[in-house]
Amino acid sequence: MTATPPQPYSPSVPRAQGQRRRRPAREVQQPDRRSVRQPARPAAGEPAPQAVRQSPPGSRHVLRDTLILVVALPLVAALTLPAAFAGGGTRRWFGGRSESQRAEAQAAKDAAAAAFYELDTAQRDLRISIETIAAVDDTPAARRALTDFEALGRRIDEVSHQYIQAVDAHDLDRDDLEASVAARARTELTGAKDQLDNVKRELDRFADGLGPLLGKAETQLARLAPAVERARQGLLAASNALDAVRASGLKADDLAARLAALAPELTKLNQGAGQHGVPQTLERAERVAREAEAVRVEAERLPERAAEIDHRLVSLRTRAQALTTRAGQVEPVLSELRRRFAAACWQDLQNVPDGAGENVRQAELKLKEAQAARDDQRWPDATALLSTVRALLNSTDESVSAAGDRLRRLNAVQKDPQQEIDRTRFAIRDAQRLAMAGRNTPDPRHARPLDDSVARLERAIGTLEGRHPDYWHFLTEMEAVRQTVARVVAQIREERGGSAH
């Protein structure tokens, strides 16, 4: 039987000290069992000799090889495992102080990365706010905020560059990272994090100061979309109202022209605030909405307006005919005035008949022009002409009525002038009592005009003497005196009312 030869020693496995180098086992020729001499049996009464237990030579070699493997395998594993874990980009498990510095540097790197991310996020959010303010507000405060944000942006770029340099300068994953290098990396990364945190605090303070500007900008932006939508809806409503009026057979060329003038404004609204600016777009939307609403209202009122113009045409035509009749009655009134009163009482009424006739003729001519404008559905022209007709007829009515009113008043004062005198004296005495209320002497500013009014009254009474008194002058003087007294009374009450407060 041939023994298994032992395995050669691995160069990485040291030999135990004092171990004797063994020679390789040789093949041992097993003797033939039959040729082995049996030991002699003991004689009777002698003890049997102890059998010596002998192992075959081959079994001793197997035991030796097994012991070698048991001792060598743990030693090989202890030496090869660290080398296996150190290879392939992994770190050593047991590095002492160097690994501790690496861990601290890695923690500083992670903290700096988190600070960098927070600063970048805050800057992005704040840029949105700044763009909102820039799109809406053009005041000096808004421009100053933009300048300050640009300065902060340069500061952020600076500290970000320092952080990136610190990260790129140190490879914390190196297998041979020294403790001093790791400590320097930790210091630089911690400094970069502190700089990032400082700038983040500056950015937060700047964002807090933007509150009023941002609130104003957001308010305008919130108004923008509804304002533009109202303008569009207003234009649509005006267009629909105009179509309904045209369908009824009425013309609305002026309204159509006004609506067409708003088309370019609608185009600008559709282009948006990004091209024309938020404030300008807001102002344009509000103006378009107002003008479109005005067109819609006028279009809806157009049938009613046409009916009103027809009614006024008929009414003013009837009134002109009536004034023509009344103007013919002025001449008899003037004749009576000339016969019974002095010339000063009626001289200013001499031209009333001619003036009334001329005004009526002008009114009738304007009525024909208004009718033509109505037929052509030129509504503004028809309205303006009817207003002119009304003014002419009002003037004629006043002048025609003045002749009859003059005769009535002259008849009354001629019959009893004392009534006008008593009325004026009562007004003067009432004002005098008011001026003396709470005073021992009246205020000269009040007393003087009242004294002048008394003198003026006496002079007017004196004009009634004679054969042909000027009753009209007497009436106008009484009226003038009462107006003067009324002004003094109003002045006294105003002054006392102001002092009471």
PDB file of C-alpha atoms in Angstrom, residues 92-102 179:
ATOM      1  CA  ARG A  92      -9.722  47.930   5.384  1.00  0.00           C
ATOM      2  CA  TRP A  93     -11.726  46.905   8.384  1.00  0.00           C
ATOM      3  CA  PHE A  94      -9.143  47.788  10.959  1.00  0.00           C
ATOM      4  CA  GLY A  95      -7.225  51.014  10.248  1.00  0.00           C
ATOM      5  CA  GLY A  96      -6.982  52.648  13.624  1.00  0.00           C
ATOM      6  CA  ARG A  97      -6.745  56.449  13.717  1.00  0.00           C
ATOM      7  CA  SER A  98      -6.768  56.788   9.924  1.00  0.00           C
ATOM      8  CA  GLU A  99     -10.212  55.188   9.657  1.00  0.00           C
ATOM      9  CA  SER A 100     -11.588  57.425  12.410  1.00  0.00           C
ATOM     10  CA  GLN A 101     -10.373  60.536  10.555  1.00  0.00           C
ATOM     11  CA  ARG A 102     -11.876  59.159   7.335  1.00  0.00           C
ATOM     12  CA  ALA A 179      -4.940  60.516   8.786  1.00  0.00           C
TER      13      ALA A 179
END
